[in-house]
Coordinates of C-alpha atoms in Angstrom, one line a residue:
M1 CA -24.2 21.5 0.1
S2 CA -24.0 18.5 -2.3
N3 CA -22.8 15.1 -1.1
S4 CA -19.6 15.4 -3.2
S5 CA -18.7 18.7 -1.7
F6 CA -19.5 17.6 1.9
N7 CA -17.4 14.4 1.4
I8 CA -14.4 16.7 0.6
R9 CA -15.1 19.1 3.5
W10 CA -15.2 16.0 5.8
S11 CA -11.9 14.8 4.3
E12 CA -10.3 18.2 4.7
V13 CA -10.8 18.0 8.4
I14 CA -9.3 14.5 8.5
I15 CA -6.2 15.5 6.6
E16 CA -5.7 18.8 8.5
S17 CA -6.1 17.0 11.8
L18 CA -3.3 14.5 10.8
I19 CA -1.0 17.3 9.6
R20 CA -1.2 18.8 13.1
H21 CA 0.4 15.6 14.4
Q22 CA 3.5 16.1 12.2
M23 CA 2.3 14.2 9.1
K24 CA 4.2 15.8 6.2
Y25 CA 4.1 13.1 3.6
I26 CA 1.2 11.2 2.1
C27 CA 1.3 8.4 -0.4
I28 CA -1.7 8.0 -2.7
A29 CA -2.9 5.1 -4.9
P30 CA -5.4 5.7 -7.7
G31 CA -9.1 5.0 -7.1
S32 CA -12.5 6.4 -7.4
R33 CA -14.0 5.9 -3.9
S34 CA -11.0 7.6 -2.3
T35 CA -11.4 10.8 -4.4
P36 CA -12.6 13.0 -1.5
L37 CA -9.4 12.1 0.5
T38 CA -7.2 12.5 -2.6
V39 CA -8.7 15.9 -3.4
A40 CA -8.3 17.0 0.2
A41 CA -4.7 15.9 0.5
T42 CA -3.5 17.2 -2.9
S43 CA -5.1 20.6 -2.2
N44 CA -3.3 21.0 1.1
K45 CA -0.1 22.9 0.5
K46 CA 1.5 21.6 3.7
L47 CA 1.8 18.1 2.3
C48 CA 4.3 16.4 0.1
C49 CA 2.2 13.9 -2.1
Y50 CA 3.5 10.8 -3.8
T51 CA 1.8 8.2 -5.9
H52 CA 2.3 4.5 -6.9
F53 CA -0.1 2.3 -8.8
D54 CA 0.7 -0.8 -6.6
E55 CA -0.9 -0.5 -3.2
R56 CA 1.4 -3.2 -1.7
G57 CA 4.4 -1.3 -2.8
L58 CA 2.8 2.0 -1.8
G59 CA 2.5 0.8 1.8
Y60 CA 6.1 -0.1 2.0
F61 CA 7.1 3.2 0.3
A62 CA 5.3 5.0 3.1
L63 CA 7.1 2.7 5.6
G64 CA 10.4 3.7 4.2
I65 CA 9.6 7.4 4.4
S66 CA 8.5 7.0 8.1
K67 CA 11.5 4.8 8.9
A68 CA 14.0 7.5 7.7
S69 CA 12.1 10.6 8.7
C70 CA 10.8 9.3 12.1
K71 CA 7.5 11.1 11.3
P72 CA 4.0 9.8 10.7
V73 CA 3.2 9.1 7.0
G74 CA -0.2 8.9 5.4
V75 CA -1.5 6.4 2.9
I76 CA -4.7 6.7 0.8
V77 CA -6.2 3.8 -1.1
T78 CA -9.6 3.0 -2.5
S79 CA -12.0 0.3 -1.3
G80 CA -11.8 -3.4 -2.0
T81 CA -8.7 -5.5 -2.3
A82 CA -6.6 -2.3 -2.5
V83 CA -7.1 -2.3 1.3
A84 CA -6.0 -5.9 1.7
N85 CA -2.8 -5.1 -0.2
L86 CA -1.7 -2.9 2.7
Y87 CA -1.6 -5.7 5.2
P88 CA 2.1 -6.7 4.9
S89 CA 3.4 -3.2 5.4
L90 CA 0.9 -2.5 8.2
I91 CA 2.1 -5.6 10.0
E92 CA 5.8 -4.6 9.5
A93 CA 5.1 -1.1 10.9
G94 CA 3.5 -2.7 14.0
L95 CA 6.7 -4.8 14.6
T96 CA 9.3 -2.1 13.9
G97 CA 7.4 1.0 15.2
E98 CA 7.0 3.3 12.2
K99 CA 3.9 5.5 12.5
I100 CA 1.8 5.0 9.3
I101 CA -1.8 6.3 9.0
F102 CA -3.7 4.1 6.6
L103 CA -6.7 6.0 5.2
T104 CA -8.9 3.4 3.4
A105 CA -12.0 4.6 1.4
D106 CA -15.0 2.4 1.8
R107 CA -18.6 1.8 0.5
P108 CA -21.3 2.8 3.0
P109 CA -22.9 -0.1 5.0
E110 CA -25.9 -0.5 2.7
L111 CA -23.6 -1.5 -0.2
I112 CA -21.8 -4.3 1.7
D113 CA -22.7 -8.0 1.3
C114 CA -25.3 -7.2 -1.4
G115 CA -23.3 -7.8 -4.6
S116 CA -22.2 -4.1 -5.0
S117 CA -19.0 -3.8 -7.0
Q118 CA -15.7 -3.5 -5.2
S119 CA -17.3 -3.8 -1.8
I120 CA -15.7 -6.0 0.9
R121 CA -16.0 -6.1 4.7
Q122 CA -13.4 -3.5 5.6
T123 CA -14.3 -2.6 9.2
Y124 CA -11.5 -3.9 11.4
I125 CA -10.1 -5.8 8.5
F126 CA -6.6 -5.6 10.0
A127 CA -7.7 -7.3 13.2
S128 CA -5.3 -6.6 16.1
H129 CA -2.3 -5.4 14.0
P130 CA -2.9 -1.6 14.0
S131 CA -2.1 0.2 17.2
Q132 CA -5.1 2.5 16.7
Q133 CA -8.2 2.1 14.7
L134 CA -11.1 4.5 13.8
M135 CA -14.1 3.2 11.9
L136 CA -15.7 6.4 10.8
P137 CA -19.4 6.7 9.9
R138 CA -20.4 8.1 6.5
P139 CA -19.9 11.9 6.3
T140 CA -23.0 13.6 7.7
R141 CA -23.8 17.1 9.0
D142 CA -25.5 15.5 12.0
I143 CA -22.0 14.8 13.4
S144 CA -20.0 17.9 14.3
A145 CA -16.5 18.7 12.9
K146 CA -15.5 18.9 16.6
W147 CA -16.3 15.2 17.1
L148 CA -14.3 14.2 14.0
V149 CA -11.2 16.2 14.8
S150 CA -11.3 15.1 18.5
A151 CA -11.7 11.4 17.5
I152 CA -8.6 11.6 15.2
D153 CA -6.6 13.6 17.8
N154 CA -7.4 11.0 20.5
C155 CA -6.0 8.2 18.3
M156 CA -2.9 10.1 17.2
N157 CA -2.2 11.1 20.8
N158 CA -2.2 7.4 21.7
L159 CA -0.2 6.3 18.6
H160 CA 3.2 5.6 20.2
H161 CA 4.2 3.2 17.5
G162 CA 2.9 1.3 14.6
A163 CA -0.2 1.8 12.3
F164 CA -3.4 3.8 12.6
H165 CA -6.2 2.6 10.4
I166 CA -8.9 5.1 9.6
N167 CA -11.7 3.5 7.5
C168 CA -13.7 6.2 5.6
P169 CA -17.0 5.3 3.9
F170 CA -18.2 7.8 1.3
I171 CA -21.6 7.9 -0.5
E172 CA -22.0 9.0 -4.1
P173 CA -21.7 11.3 -5.9
L174 CA -17.9 11.5 -5.4
Y175 CA -17.3 14.0 -8.1
G176 CA -18.7 17.5 -9.0
E177 CA -18.2 21.1 -8.4
I178 CA -16.9 21.9 -5.0
E179 CA -19.2 24.4 -3.3
G180 CA -17.8 27.2 -1.2
N181 CA -20.0 26.6 1.9
Y182 CA -17.8 26.1 4.9
D183 CA -20.4 26.4 7.6
W184 CA -19.9 22.9 9.0
Q185 CA -16.1 23.3 9.1
Q186 CA -16.4 26.8 10.7
S187 CA -17.5 25.3 14.1
L188 CA -13.7 24.7 14.6
G189 CA -13.2 28.5 14.5
N190 CA -9.6 29.8 14.8
W191 CA -8.3 26.2 14.8
W192 CA -8.0 26.6 11.0
N193 CA -5.5 29.4 11.5
S194 CA -3.4 27.6 14.0
D195 CA -0.9 24.8 13.8
V196 CA -1.8 22.8 16.9
S197 CA -4.1 19.9 17.4
W198 CA -7.7 20.4 18.6
L199 CA -7.3 17.9 21.5
T200 CA -4.0 17.6 23.3
E201 CA -3.2 14.9 25.8
I202 CA -0.6 15.4 28.5
F203 CA 1.4 12.3 29.4
V204 CA 3.4 12.0 32.5
N205 CA 7.0 11.5 31.5
N206 CA 8.2 8.6 33.7
E207 CA 12.0 8.6 34.0
F208 CA 13.2 5.1 33.8
F209 CA 15.9 4.4 36.4
A210 CA 17.1 1.2 38.0
N211 CA 17.8 2.1 41.7
D212 CA 20.3 -0.7 42.0
W213 CA 22.3 0.4 38.9
C214 CA 25.2 1.4 41.1
I215 CA 25.6 -2.3 42.0
W216 CA 25.0 -3.8 38.5
N217 CA 27.4 -1.5 36.7
K218 CA 30.3 -3.0 38.6
K219 CA 29.4 -6.6 37.5
K220 CA 30.7 -8.6 34.5
G221 CA 28.2 -7.5 31.8
V222 CA 27.6 -8.0 28.1
V223 CA 25.8 -5.5 25.8
I224 CA 23.7 -6.9 22.9
V225 CA 22.6 -4.3 20.4
G226 CA 19.8 -5.1 17.8
R227 CA 18.0 -2.6 15.6
V228 CA 18.6 1.0 16.9
T229 CA 19.2 4.4 15.4
A230 CA 22.5 5.7 14.2
N231 CA 22.9 8.1 17.1
D232 CA 21.8 5.5 19.6
G233 CA 24.3 3.0 18.2
K234 CA 27.1 5.4 18.7
E235 CA 26.1 6.4 22.2
I236 CA 25.7 2.7 23.3
T237 CA 29.2 1.9 22.0
H238 CA 30.8 4.7 24.0
W239 CA 28.7 3.8 27.1
A240 CA 29.6 0.1 27.0
Q241 CA 33.3 0.8 26.3
A242 CA 33.4 3.0 29.4
L243 CA 31.9 0.2 31.4
G244 CA 34.5 -2.2 30.1
W245 CA 31.8 -4.5 28.7
P246 CA 32.0 -6.3 25.4
I247 CA 29.4 -5.3 22.7
I248 CA 27.8 -7.9 20.5
G249 CA 26.4 -5.7 17.7
D250 CA 23.8 -6.9 15.2
V251 CA 24.2 -5.8 11.5
L252 CA 21.5 -3.2 12.2
S253 CA 23.1 -1.9 15.5
Q254 CA 25.1 0.9 13.9
T255 CA 27.6 0.4 16.7
G256 CA 30.6 -0.1 14.4
Q257 CA 30.6 -3.7 15.7
P258 CA 33.8 -3.4 17.8
Y259 CA 33.7 -7.2 18.3
P260 CA 33.2 -8.1 14.6
C261 CA 32.1 -11.4 13.1
A262 CA 30.2 -12.4 16.3
N263 CA 28.2 -14.9 14.5
L264 CA 31.3 -16.8 13.7
W265 CA 33.3 -16.6 17.0
L266 CA 30.3 -17.2 19.3
E267 CA 30.8 -20.8 18.5
H268 CA 34.4 -20.7 19.6
P269 CA 35.0 -22.9 22.7
Q270 CA 37.0 -20.2 24.5
A271 CA 34.4 -17.6 23.8
K272 CA 31.7 -19.8 25.2
K273 CA 33.8 -20.3 28.3
I274 CA 34.3 -16.6 28.8
L275 CA 30.6 -15.7 28.3
K276 CA 29.6 -18.2 31.0
Q277 CA 31.0 -15.7 33.5
V278 CA 28.5 -13.0 32.5
E279 CA 26.4 -11.7 35.4
I280 CA 24.2 -9.3 33.5
V281 CA 23.1 -8.9 29.9
I282 CA 21.7 -5.5 28.7
Q283 CA 20.1 -5.6 25.3
F284 CA 19.2 -2.4 23.3
G285 CA 16.8 -2.8 20.5
S286 CA 15.4 -6.0 19.0
S287 CA 15.3 -8.0 15.7
L288 CA 18.5 -9.9 16.1
T289 CA 19.8 -11.5 12.8
G290 CA 22.5 -14.0 13.3
K291 CA 21.6 -17.6 14.3
Q292 CA 24.6 -17.9 16.7
L293 CA 23.7 -14.7 18.5
I294 CA 20.1 -15.7 18.8
N295 CA 21.1 -19.2 20.1
W296 CA 23.4 -17.5 22.7
Q297 CA 20.6 -15.1 23.7
L298 CA 18.3 -18.1 24.2
S299 CA 20.8 -20.2 26.2
C300 CA 22.6 -17.6 28.3
N301 CA 21.6 -17.5 32.0
P302 CA 22.8 -14.3 33.6
K303 CA 21.5 -13.2 37.0
E304 CA 19.7 -10.3 35.2
Y305 CA 18.6 -9.7 31.6
W306 CA 17.6 -6.1 30.8
I307 CA 16.0 -4.9 27.5
I308 CA 15.7 -1.3 26.6
D309 CA 13.4 -0.3 23.6
K310 CA 10.6 2.1 23.0
I311 CA 8.4 -0.6 21.5
P312 CA 6.0 -1.8 24.3
Q313 CA 6.6 -5.6 23.9
R314 CA 8.6 -8.1 25.9
L315 CA 11.1 -8.6 23.0
D316 CA 12.7 -11.6 24.8
P317 CA 11.8 -15.0 23.3
A318 CA 13.8 -16.7 26.0
N319 CA 11.8 -15.1 28.8
H320 CA 14.8 -14.4 31.0
L321 CA 14.5 -13.2 34.6
G322 CA 15.1 -9.5 34.3
R323 CA 13.6 -6.1 33.4
K324 CA 12.0 -4.4 30.3
F325 CA 12.5 -0.6 30.1
T326 CA 10.0 0.8 27.6
C327 CA 11.5 4.1 26.8
F328 CA 13.8 6.0 24.4
I329 CA 17.4 4.6 24.5
K330 CA 19.0 8.0 24.9
N331 CA 16.9 8.8 27.9
W332 CA 17.9 5.5 29.5
L333 CA 21.6 6.0 28.9
D334 CA 21.4 9.5 30.3
N335 CA 19.9 8.1 33.5
H336 CA 22.3 5.2 33.8
K337 CA 25.8 6.5 33.8
P338 CA 28.7 4.0 33.3
F339 CA 31.1 3.1 36.1
Y340 CA 34.4 3.5 34.3
S341 CA 36.4 0.3 34.3
N342 CA 38.8 -1.7 32.2
L343 CA 37.6 -4.4 29.9
W344 CA 36.9 -7.5 31.9
C345 CA 37.4 -10.0 29.0
E346 CA 40.3 -9.0 26.9
E347 CA 40.6 -12.4 25.4
L348 CA 37.1 -12.2 23.9
L349 CA 38.2 -9.1 21.9
N350 CA 41.3 -11.0 20.8
I351 CA 39.1 -13.8 19.5
A352 CA 36.9 -11.4 17.6
Q353 CA 39.9 -9.6 16.0
K354 CA 41.6 -12.9 15.1
T355 CA 38.3 -14.0 13.4
K356 CA 38.1 -10.8 11.4
F357 CA 41.7 -11.2 10.2
Y358 CA 40.9 -14.8 9.2
I359 CA 37.8 -13.7 7.2
H360 CA 39.8 -11.0 5.5
N361 CA 42.3 -13.5 4.2
K362 CA 39.5 -15.7 2.9
L363 CA 37.3 -13.2 1.2
K364 CA 39.2 -10.1 0.3
N365 CA 39.2 -9.0 -3.4
K366 CA 37.0 -11.9 -4.5
L367 CA 33.6 -11.7 -6.2
S368 CA 31.1 -14.0 -4.6
E369 CA 28.0 -13.6 -2.4
A370 CA 30.1 -14.1 0.8
S371 CA 32.9 -11.7 -0.4
I372 CA 30.5 -8.9 -1.4
A373 CA 29.0 -9.1 2.0
Y374 CA 32.4 -8.8 3.6
Q375 CA 33.6 -6.0 1.3
L376 CA 30.3 -4.0 1.4
P377 CA 31.7 -1.2 3.5
E378 CA 34.0 -0.3 0.6
L379 CA 30.9 0.5 -1.6
L380 CA 29.1 2.8 0.9
P381 CA 28.6 6.4 -0.3
L382 CA 30.0 9.2 1.8
N383 CA 27.2 10.8 4.0
G384 CA 24.9 8.2 2.6
Q385 CA 22.8 5.3 3.9
L386 CA 22.4 1.5 3.5
F387 CA 19.4 -0.7 3.1
I388 CA 19.8 -4.5 3.5
G389 CA 17.2 -6.9 2.3
N390 CA 16.1 -10.0 4.1
S391 CA 17.0 -13.6 3.4
L392 CA 20.6 -14.9 3.0
I393 CA 22.4 -11.6 2.2
I394 CA 21.6 -9.9 5.6
R395 CA 22.9 -13.0 7.4
L396 CA 26.1 -12.9 5.4
I397 CA 26.7 -9.2 6.0
D398 CA 25.9 -9.7 9.7
A399 CA 28.5 -12.6 9.9
F400 CA 31.3 -11.1 7.8
A401 CA 31.1 -7.3 7.5
Q402 CA 32.1 -4.6 10.0
L403 CA 30.0 -1.5 9.1
P404 CA 31.0 2.0 10.1
I405 CA 29.9 3.3 13.5
A406 CA 26.7 5.5 13.3
Y407 CA 26.3 4.9 9.5
P408 CA 22.6 4.7 8.9
V409 CA 21.5 1.1 8.2
Y410 CA 17.9 0.2 7.4
S411 CA 16.0 -3.1 6.9
N412 CA 12.5 -4.5 7.1
S413 CA 13.5 -6.5 10.1
G414 CA 10.2 -6.9 11.9
A415 CA 8.3 -9.7 10.0
K416 CA 11.5 -10.3 8.0
G417 CA 9.6 -10.8 4.8
I418 CA 11.0 -10.3 1.3
D419 CA 8.1 -8.2 0.0
G420 CA 8.2 -4.4 -0.5
L421 CA 12.0 -4.1 -0.2
I422 CA 12.5 -1.9 -3.4
S423 CA 9.7 0.4 -2.4
T424 CA 11.0 0.8 1.1
I425 CA 14.4 1.8 -0.3
A426 CA 12.7 4.4 -2.5
G427 CA 10.8 5.8 0.6
I428 CA 14.0 6.0 2.7
Q429 CA 15.7 8.0 -0.1
V430 CA 12.7 10.4 -0.5
A431 CA 12.8 11.2 3.2
T432 CA 16.5 11.9 3.5
N433 CA 17.7 13.0 0.0
K434 CA 20.9 11.0 0.6
P435 CA 22.9 8.7 -1.7
T436 CA 21.5 5.2 -1.0
L437 CA 23.0 1.8 -1.4
G438 CA 20.5 -1.1 -1.4
I439 CA 21.3 -4.8 -1.5
I440 CA 18.7 -7.5 -1.9
G441 CA 18.2 -11.0 -3.3
D442 CA 16.8 -12.0 -6.7
L443 CA 13.5 -13.3 -5.4
S444 CA 13.0 -10.2 -3.3
A445 CA 13.5 -8.1 -6.4
L446 CA 11.0 -10.2 -8.4
Y447 CA 8.5 -9.8 -5.6
D448 CA 8.6 -6.0 -5.7
I449 CA 9.7 -5.4 -9.3
N450 CA 6.8 -2.9 -10.0
S451 CA 8.4 -0.6 -7.5
L452 CA 11.6 -0.1 -9.7
I453 CA 9.5 2.7 -11.1
L454 CA 9.9 4.6 -7.8
L455 CA 13.7 4.7 -8.4
R456 CA 13.4 6.4 -11.7
K457 CA 13.9 10.0 -10.6
P458 CA 15.7 10.0 -7.2
S459 CA 16.9 13.2 -5.6
A460 CA 20.4 11.6 -5.0
P461 CA 22.1 8.6 -6.6
I462 CA 20.8 5.1 -5.7
V463 CA 22.7 1.9 -6.3
L464 CA 20.5 -1.2 -6.0
I465 CA 22.6 -4.4 -5.9
I466 CA 20.6 -7.6 -6.7
I467 CA 22.4 -10.7 -5.6
N468 CA 21.2 -13.2 -8.2
N469 CA 22.0 -16.6 -6.7
N470 CA 19.1 -18.1 -8.7
G471 CA 16.5 -18.6 -6.0
G472 CA 16.0 -18.6 -2.3
Q473 CA 19.4 -20.0 -1.3
I474 CA 18.8 -19.4 2.3
F475 CA 17.1 -22.8 2.1
S476 CA 20.0 -24.5 0.4
T477 CA 21.4 -26.0 3.6
L478 CA 18.1 -27.7 4.6
S479 CA 18.4 -31.4 5.3
I480 CA 15.7 -32.5 2.9
V481 CA 15.7 -34.3 -0.5
N482 CA 17.5 -32.1 -3.1
K483 CA 14.7 -32.2 -5.7
L484 CA 12.1 -31.1 -3.1
K485 CA 14.5 -28.4 -1.9
Q486 CA 15.0 -27.0 -5.3
D487 CA 11.3 -27.2 -6.5
Y488 CA 9.6 -26.0 -3.4
Y489 CA 12.1 -23.9 -1.4
C490 CA 15.0 -22.5 -3.5
M491 CA 12.8 -22.2 -6.6
P492 CA 15.4 -21.2 -9.2
Q493 CA 13.8 -18.7 -11.7
N494 CA 16.7 -18.5 -14.2
V495 CA 16.2 -14.8 -14.9
N496 CA 18.3 -11.7 -15.3
F497 CA 17.4 -8.1 -14.6
R498 CA 18.8 -6.2 -17.6
H499 CA 15.4 -5.8 -19.3
A500 CA 13.8 -4.8 -16.0
A501 CA 16.3 -2.0 -15.7
E502 CA 15.7 -0.9 -19.3
M503 CA 11.9 -1.0 -18.9
F504 CA 11.9 1.3 -15.8
G505 CA 14.7 3.6 -17.2
L506 CA 17.5 2.6 -14.8
E507 CA 21.1 2.2 -15.6
Y508 CA 22.4 -1.4 -15.6
F509 CA 25.7 -3.0 -14.8
I510 CA 26.9 -6.5 -14.4
S511 CA 30.4 -7.6 -13.5
N512 CA 32.5 -10.7 -12.8
N513 CA 35.4 -8.7 -11.3
W514 CA 35.4 -7.2 -7.8
L515 CA 37.7 -4.2 -8.8
D516 CA 35.5 -3.3 -11.8
L517 CA 32.4 -3.5 -9.6
K518 CA 34.0 -1.3 -6.9
I519 CA 35.1 1.3 -9.4
K520 CA 31.7 1.4 -11.1
V521 CA 29.9 2.0 -7.8
Q522 CA 32.3 4.6 -6.4
Q523 CA 32.1 6.5 -9.7
F524 CA 28.3 6.3 -9.7
W525 CA 28.1 8.2 -6.5
C526 CA 29.2 11.3 -8.4
N527 CA 26.1 11.1 -10.7
Q528 CA 23.1 13.2 -9.7
N529 CA 19.5 12.0 -9.8
K530 CA 20.2 8.6 -11.3
S531 CA 19.7 5.0 -10.2
L532 CA 21.9 2.0 -11.1
L533 CA 20.7 -1.6 -11.0
L534 CA 23.8 -3.7 -10.4
E535 CA 23.3 -7.4 -10.9
L536 CA 25.7 -9.8 -9.3
V537 CA 25.3 -13.3 -10.6
V538 CA 26.8 -15.8 -8.1
N539 CA 27.0 -19.6 -7.8
G540 CA 23.8 -20.8 -6.2
D541 CA 24.5 -22.0 -2.7
E542 CA 28.1 -20.6 -2.4
G543 CA 27.1 -18.0 0.2
A544 CA 25.3 -20.4 2.5
C545 CA 28.0 -23.0 2.2
T546 CA 30.8 -20.5 2.9
L547 CA 29.0 -19.3 6.0
K548 CA 28.6 -22.8 7.3
E549 CA 32.2 -23.7 6.5
L550 CA 33.7 -20.6 8.2
V551 CA 31.7 -21.2 11.4
K552 CA 33.4 -24.6 11.6
E553 CA 36.9 -23.2 10.7
V554 CA 36.8 -20.3 13.2
I555 CA 36.1 -22.8 16.0
K556 CA 39.6 -24.1 15.5
L557 CA 41.4 -20.8 15.6

């Protein structure tokens, strides 16, 4: 069998092995050295294949698919800097838990460090960031297909969260007629006709239970909810309400935030006094957004601080005395039934509701960065989903909006970077086929503008709101010289996105009236298979200043 044919046979085993671990989607960038992997993937009828010319965006596109589907997603790229472009999305997956399999084609060892074209040192290039790594040898008949499939299965069996990097060196020729000799593959026998993995690993399912829960569930507790799933957010809300404990829900909590605007009222003197009585804090999920909530998390001193999340990290920057339960949230809730009780801090709920009413009177029916954050729930599509970009806008939504309970909300909240946001939105929509509202900042849009092409032919309507506040206005409140702040932090670009929408074939809309904007978005949800880029031009630091001012005003309520 020729080298080109054996490269493909080797790749077919890799791809089929990954499919047995629920990999349904694979995202492919163009490249010569990755041809064996691309041919193997596109020839396998069990896979949905997608492409993008920008490897950085491709990695985030896969991240979005995995985020929404809760399944492993593959990525194929060629050798060289194409591999390095995957680094940001790989890091994000490690922090937020999505399972991404990065298949990177490589030159064989004899072509490294000798001036050969497009050859870099790729082995373990991602250092400690992947959860699993497999540095394969060049394809050779001297290694059995049983070893290859077992090695991949072993890594996938141990991939509980984050990225799996498989580095795949291939020797030339990479192209040619594919010969029909399957002898090397046939050592796997009937495995080819099954749908199970070659190597299965049995894990003992530890049931996480606190033996003293019957004592703690009668104490004065507070529930903090970070990034969790829609179903978990709903279950946590009902569970906490049964206990009579207040819920401080992050923008990504999907709890319905029954104590809205927490990042305003947490500074209220009476709220601080009430929260000093807390004996136990239970936190579900991580990646908290609001500054005031983070400050309270760091400063609170309960007798016990418990964290429940499937990600195997401490997730507690304050290092409280307490317990970390590394498990699925639903399993933990099922094992820790609430002790039904009345709300122990009625006044805290009154403060939250009073704050929400105050914000309503300040921001309702206006068109600004702060008001669009408050009124965002009115733009959400029925049976749809929301993606919120990082930077200032997510902080404003967290502070002002009250999102519906169990409504799917996504964000790249791990490393909290502004790269890859548009491509992540595209991936989320691909995985769910739901109407999708995305809202990001102007610098974020510029950072990933190539990925607007991924929104060209959606399976359901997409509305992408770009908040154009002319730069990184999250830095506008920094206490530094204004010229330095503008030139090196905010960095105003003085651009508009009309031509970008036209270039990538998207509809475009700009408005200076809230009612017109609302009508346009609500009508657009009736359109099929179209994307709308909606640009909202706002005064530079208005959003940041409004947030700062309202925190001060709420203290006096």
